[in-house]
Coordinates of C-alpha atoms in Angstrom, one line a residue:
X18 CA 0.0 -82.4 37.0
X19 CA -2.1 -80.0 39.0
X20 CA 1.0 -78.6 40.6
X21 CA 2.5 -77.9 37.2
X22 CA -0.6 -76.0 36.1
X23 CA -0.5 -73.9 39.2
X24 CA 3.2 -73.2 38.7
X25 CA 2.5 -72.2 35.1
X26 CA -0.3 -69.8 36.1
X27 CA 2.0 -68.3 38.8
X28 CA 4.7 -67.8 36.2
X29 CA 2.4 -66.2 33.8
X30 CA 1.1 -63.8 36.5
X31 CA 4.6 -63.1 37.6
X32 CA 5.7 -62.2 34.0
X33 CA 2.6 -60.0 33.4
X34 CA 3.2 -58.2 36.6
X35 CA 6.9 -57.7 36.2
X36 CA 7.2 -56.8 32.5
X37 CA 5.7 -53.6 31.1
X38 CA 6.0 -52.2 27.6
X39 CA 5.4 -48.5 27.4
X40 CA 4.3 -47.0 24.0
X41 CA 6.1 -44.1 22.4
X42 CA 5.0 -40.6 23.6
X43 CA 3.6 -42.1 26.8
X44 CA 4.7 -42.0 30.4
X45 CA 3.5 -44.4 33.2
X46 CA 3.8 -43.5 36.9
X47 CA 4.8 -46.4 39.2
X48 CA 4.0 -46.6 42.9
X49 CA 5.6 -49.0 45.3
X50 CA 3.5 -49.9 48.2
X51 CA 1.4 -46.7 47.6
X52 CA 4.4 -44.4 47.3
X53 CA 5.8 -42.8 44.1
X54 CA 8.6 -44.9 42.8
X55 CA 9.4 -43.6 39.3
X56 CA 8.2 -42.9 35.8
X57 CA 8.5 -45.6 33.1
X58 CA 9.8 -44.4 29.7
X59 CA 8.8 -45.8 26.3
X60 CA 10.1 -49.4 25.8
X61 CA 10.6 -52.5 27.9
X62 CA 10.5 -52.0 31.7
X63 CA 10.6 -54.4 34.6
X64 CA 8.7 -54.1 37.9
X65 CA 8.7 -56.0 41.2
X66 CA 5.6 -58.2 41.1
X67 CA 2.9 -57.5 43.7
X68 CA 4.9 -54.6 45.0
X69 CA 5.0 -52.1 42.1
X70 CA 1.9 -51.1 40.2
X71 CA 1.1 -48.6 37.4
X72 CA -0.8 -45.8 39.1
X73 CA -1.2 -43.3 36.3
X74 CA -0.8 -43.3 32.5
X75 CA -0.2 -40.1 30.6
X76 CA 0.0 -39.2 26.9
X77 CA 2.8 -36.8 26.1
X78 CA 1.4 -35.7 22.8
X79 CA -0.1 -32.2 22.2
X80 CA -3.8 -32.4 23.3
X81 CA -6.6 -30.0 22.1
X82 CA -9.1 -29.1 24.7
X83 CA -12.4 -27.5 23.8
X84 CA -13.3 -24.7 26.2
X85 CA -17.0 -24.3 26.8
X86 CA -18.8 -21.2 25.6
X87 CA -19.3 -18.6 28.2
X88 CA -20.6 -15.0 28.6
X89 CA -18.0 -12.3 29.1
X90 CA -18.6 -8.6 29.9
X91 CA -16.4 -6.0 28.3
X92 CA -15.2 -2.8 29.8
X93 CA -18.1 -0.9 28.3
X94 CA -20.6 -3.3 29.8
X95 CA -21.4 -5.3 26.7
X96 CA -22.0 -9.0 26.9
X97 CA -20.1 -11.3 24.6
X98 CA -20.6 -15.0 24.0
X99 CA -17.1 -16.5 23.7
X100 CA -15.8 -20.0 23.1
X101 CA -12.3 -21.2 22.3
X102 CA -9.9 -24.1 22.1
X103 CA -6.8 -24.7 24.2
X104 CA -3.7 -26.8 23.3
X105 CA -1.6 -28.3 26.0
X106 CA 1.0 -31.0 26.6
X107 CA 2.0 -33.0 29.7
X108 CA 5.7 -32.4 30.4
X109 CA 6.1 -33.9 33.9
X110 CA 4.2 -37.1 34.5
X111 CA 4.8 -37.1 38.3
X112 CA 3.4 -33.5 38.7
X113 CA 0.5 -34.3 36.4
X114 CA -0.3 -37.3 38.7
X115 CA 0.0 -35.7 42.1
X116 CA -0.2 -31.9 41.4
X117 CA -3.9 -31.9 40.7
X118 CA -6.8 -34.3 41.1
X119 CA -7.9 -33.5 37.5
X120 CA -5.5 -31.2 35.6
X121 CA -7.8 -31.1 32.5
X122 CA -10.7 -29.7 34.5
X123 CA -8.4 -27.3 36.3
X124 CA -7.0 -26.0 33.0
X125 CA -10.4 -25.6 31.5
X126 CA -11.8 -23.6 34.5
X127 CA -8.6 -21.5 34.6
X128 CA -8.9 -20.7 30.9
X129 CA -12.5 -19.5 31.3
X130 CA -11.7 -17.3 34.3
X131 CA -8.6 -15.8 32.6
X132 CA -10.6 -15.1 29.4
X133 CA -13.2 -13.2 31.4
X134 CA -10.6 -11.2 33.2
X135 CA -8.8 -10.3 29.9
X136 CA -12.0 -9.3 28.1
X137 CA -13.2 -7.3 31.0
X138 CA -10.3 -4.9 30.5
X139 CA -11.1 -4.2 26.9
X140 CA -13.9 -2.3 25.1
X141 CA -16.1 -4.1 22.6
X142 CA -14.3 -2.8 19.5
X143 CA -10.9 -3.8 20.9
X144 CA -12.0 -7.4 21.5
X145 CA -12.5 -7.9 17.7
X146 CA -9.3 -6.1 16.8
X147 CA -6.9 -7.7 19.4
X148 CA -7.6 -11.4 19.3
X149 CA -3.9 -12.2 19.2
X150 CA -3.3 -10.1 22.4
X151 CA -6.2 -11.8 24.2
X152 CA -4.9 -15.3 23.2
X153 CA -1.4 -14.5 24.4
X154 CA -2.6 -13.1 27.8
X155 CA -4.8 -16.2 28.4
X156 CA -1.9 -18.5 27.6
X157 CA 0.4 -16.6 29.9
X158 CA -2.1 -16.7 32.8
X159 CA -2.8 -20.4 32.4
X160 CA 0.8 -21.4 31.8
X161 CA 2.0 -19.9 35.1
X162 CA -0.4 -21.9 37.2
X163 CA -0.1 -25.1 35.1
X164 CA 3.6 -25.5 35.9
X165 CA 2.6 -27.1 39.2
X166 CA 0.4 -29.6 37.4
X167 CA 3.2 -30.8 35.0
X168 CA 1.4 -29.3 32.0
X169 CA 2.7 -26.8 29.4
X170 CA 0.0 -24.7 27.7
X171 CA 1.1 -24.2 24.1
X172 CA -1.6 -21.8 22.7
X173 CA -5.2 -20.7 23.0
X174 CA -7.4 -19.7 20.1
X175 CA -10.8 -17.9 20.3
X176 CA -13.1 -19.6 18.0
X177 CA -16.0 -17.2 18.1
X178 CA -17.1 -13.9 19.6
X179 CA -20.8 -13.3 19.4
X180 CA -22.3 -10.1 20.8
X181 CA -26.1 -9.7 21.4
X182 CA -28.4 -9.2 18.4
X183 CA -29.0 -5.5 19.3
X184 CA -25.3 -4.9 19.2
X185 CA -25.0 -6.8 15.9
X186 CA -27.7 -4.6 14.3
X187 CA -26.0 -1.5 15.6
X188 CA -22.6 -2.6 14.3
X189 CA -24.2 -3.4 10.9
X190 CA -25.8 0.0 10.8
X191 CA -22.4 1.6 11.7
X192 CA -20.7 -0.3 9.0
X193 CA -23.3 0.7 6.4
X194 CA -23.0 4.3 7.5
X195 CA -19.2 4.1 7.2
X196 CA -19.4 2.7 3.7
X197 CA -21.9 5.3 2.6
X198 CA -19.6 8.0 4.0
X199 CA -16.6 6.6 2.2
X200 CA -18.7 6.4 -1.0
X201 CA -19.7 10.1 -0.7
X202 CA -16.1 11.1 0.1
X203 CA -14.9 9.2 -2.9
X204 CA -17.5 10.8 -5.2
X205 CA -16.7 14.3 -3.9
X206 CA -13.0 13.6 -4.4
X207 CA -13.7 12.5 -7.9
X208 CA -15.7 15.6 -8.7
X209 CA -12.9 17.8 -7.2
X210 CA -10.3 16.0 -9.2
X211 CA -12.4 16.4 -12.3
X212 CA -12.7 20.2 -11.8
X213 CA -9.0 20.4 -11.1
X214 CA -8.2 18.5 -14.3
X215 CA -10.6 20.7 -16.4
X216 CA -9.1 23.9 -14.9
X217 CA -5.6 22.7 -15.5
X218 CA -6.4 21.7 -19.1
X219 CA -8.0 25.1 -19.8
X220 CA -5.0 26.9 -18.3
X221 CA -2.5 24.9 -20.3
X222 CA -4.6 25.4 -23.5
X223 CA -4.6 29.2 -22.8
X224 CA -0.9 29.2 -22.3
X225 CA -0.3 27.2 -25.4
X226 CA -2.5 29.6 -27.5
X227 CA -0.8 32.7 -26.0
X228 CA 2.6 31.2 -26.7
X229 CA 1.5 30.4 -30.3
X230 CA 0.2 34.0 -30.8
X231 CA 3.4 35.4 -29.3
X232 CA 5.6 33.2 -31.6
X233 CA 3.4 34.2 -34.6
X234 CA 3.9 37.9 -33.9
X235 CA 7.7 37.4 -33.4
X236 CA 7.9 35.4 -36.6
X237 CA 5.9 38.1 -38.5
X238 CA 8.1 40.9 -37.1
X239 CA 11.3 39.0 -37.9
X240 CA 9.9 38.4 -41.5
X241 CA 9.2 42.1 -42.0
X242 CA 12.5 43.1 -40.6
X243 CA 14.3 40.6 -42.9
X244 CA 12.2 41.9 -45.8
X245 CA 13.2 45.6 -45.0
X246 CA 16.8 44.6 -44.6
X247 CA 16.8 42.7 -47.9
X248 CA 15.2 45.7 -49.7
X249 CA 17.6 48.1 -48.1
X250 CA 20.6 45.9 -49.0
X251 CA 19.3 45.6 -52.6
X252 CA 18.8 49.4 -52.8
X253 CA 22.3 50.0 -51.4
X254 CA 23.8 47.6 -53.8
X255 CA 21.9 49.2 -56.7
X256 CA 23.1 52.7 -55.6
X257 CA 26.7 51.4 -55.2
X258 CA 26.6 50.0 -58.7
X259 CA 25.1 53.2 -60.2
X260 CA 27.7 55.2 -58.4
X261 CA 30.4 53.0 -59.7
X262 CA 29.0 53.2 -63.2
X263 CA 28.9 57.0 -63.0
X264 CA 32.6 57.1 -62.1
X265 CA 33.4 55.2 -65.3
X266 CA 34.2 57.2 -68.5
X267 CA 31.0 58.4 -70.2
X268 CA 29.0 57.8 -66.9
X269 CA 27.8 61.4 -66.6
X270 CA 26.6 61.5 -70.2
X271 CA 24.7 58.3 -69.6
X272 CA 23.1 59.8 -66.5
X273 CA 22.1 62.9 -68.5
X274 CA 20.6 60.7 -71.2
X275 CA 18.7 58.7 -68.6
X276 CA 17.3 61.8 -66.9
X277 CA 16.3 63.2 -70.2
X278 CA 14.5 60.0 -71.1
X279 CA 12.7 60.0 -67.8
X280 CA 11.6 63.6 -68.3
X281 CA 10.3 63.0 -71.8
X282 CA 8.6 59.9 -70.6
X283 CA 6.9 61.8 -67.8
X284 CA 5.7 64.5 -70.2
X285 CA 4.4 61.8 -72.6
X286 CA 2.3 60.1 -69.9
X287 CA 0.8 63.4 -68.8
X288 CA -0.1 64.3 -72.3
X289 CA -1.7 60.9 -72.9
X290 CA -4.3 61.6 -70.2
X291 CA -7.3 63.4 -71.9
X292 CA -8.5 64.9 -68.7
X293 CA -5.1 66.6 -68.0
X294 CA -4.2 70.0 -69.2
X295 CA -0.6 70.2 -70.2
X296 CA 1.2 73.5 -70.1
X297 CA 4.4 73.4 -72.0
X298 CA 7.2 75.8 -70.9
X299 CA 7.8 78.6 -73.4
X300 CA 11.5 78.3 -72.9
X301 CA 12.8 74.7 -73.4
X302 CA 16.0 75.6 -71.6
X303 CA 14.2 75.0 -68.4
X304 CA 14.3 71.3 -69.2
X305 CA 18.0 71.5 -69.7
X306 CA 18.4 73.4 -66.4
X307 CA 16.4 70.6 -64.7
X308 CA 18.8 68.0 -66.1
X309 CA 21.7 70.2 -65.0
X310 CA 20.4 70.3 -61.5
X311 CA 20.0 66.6 -61.4
X312 CA 23.6 66.1 -62.6
X313 CA 24.8 68.6 -59.9
X314 CA 23.1 66.4 -57.3
X315 CA 24.8 63.3 -58.7
X316 CA 28.2 65.0 -58.6
X317 CA 27.6 66.1 -55.0
X318 CA 26.7 62.6 -53.9
X319 CA 29.8 61.3 -55.8

């Protein structure tokens, strides 16, 4: 009975030592008699009991690593308190096991030194404007060295850049001055635009008034010309009709009668005025001679 129990215990130990189940996204490094033997992949794996052993276990997932805050000096000798976070992933379990005694500490220290080197090449204002460039340069510097450690650096992000209080106050004053400057410029631009708009409006109004006055003069002149033309046309038509009437039989007698009527009418109007002294010709043949002269003019025109 005791022998059976011993054999059962040996079998259990044998099974536990020979069978290994590796989880997904994990890699286990196996050593055989102290020498690297291989890397176990996820799933069921078999080992030689008491000869093979699991020396290292690595997680192949992306791992965030908080980089401790540190003081960096910029190109213009300004101190900055900088902290960040690094994302990396184990790609080679064997190198991660034997390439470095502690690859996490190595990556953390290298990230800090690389960050100080990159920021030391930039001025203070550039460090706030070019965070993406800083992050990319830090990743490039770490990734080159981390290849020997079986680690791939995916990205680095600066969490915070904190300058000294004096610099913060100076930056705030500069920002305030810049805003006041922009406000003054905007106000002056507004006044300038207002004056331009007023001048433009006055010019357009003056042009409109002058165009209206010009059009009014043109319209008046055209109206007067049309009126004169109409009167002249009417007079010409009247003369043409009179001339045509004179050429008809009895036309001259009618003209003589009309002239005589006008002469008598003129004499009557003059006599009707009490303040007018009327001198009547002694020889009334002068009236007939006047009529004859008028008729002679009519014949000449004819």
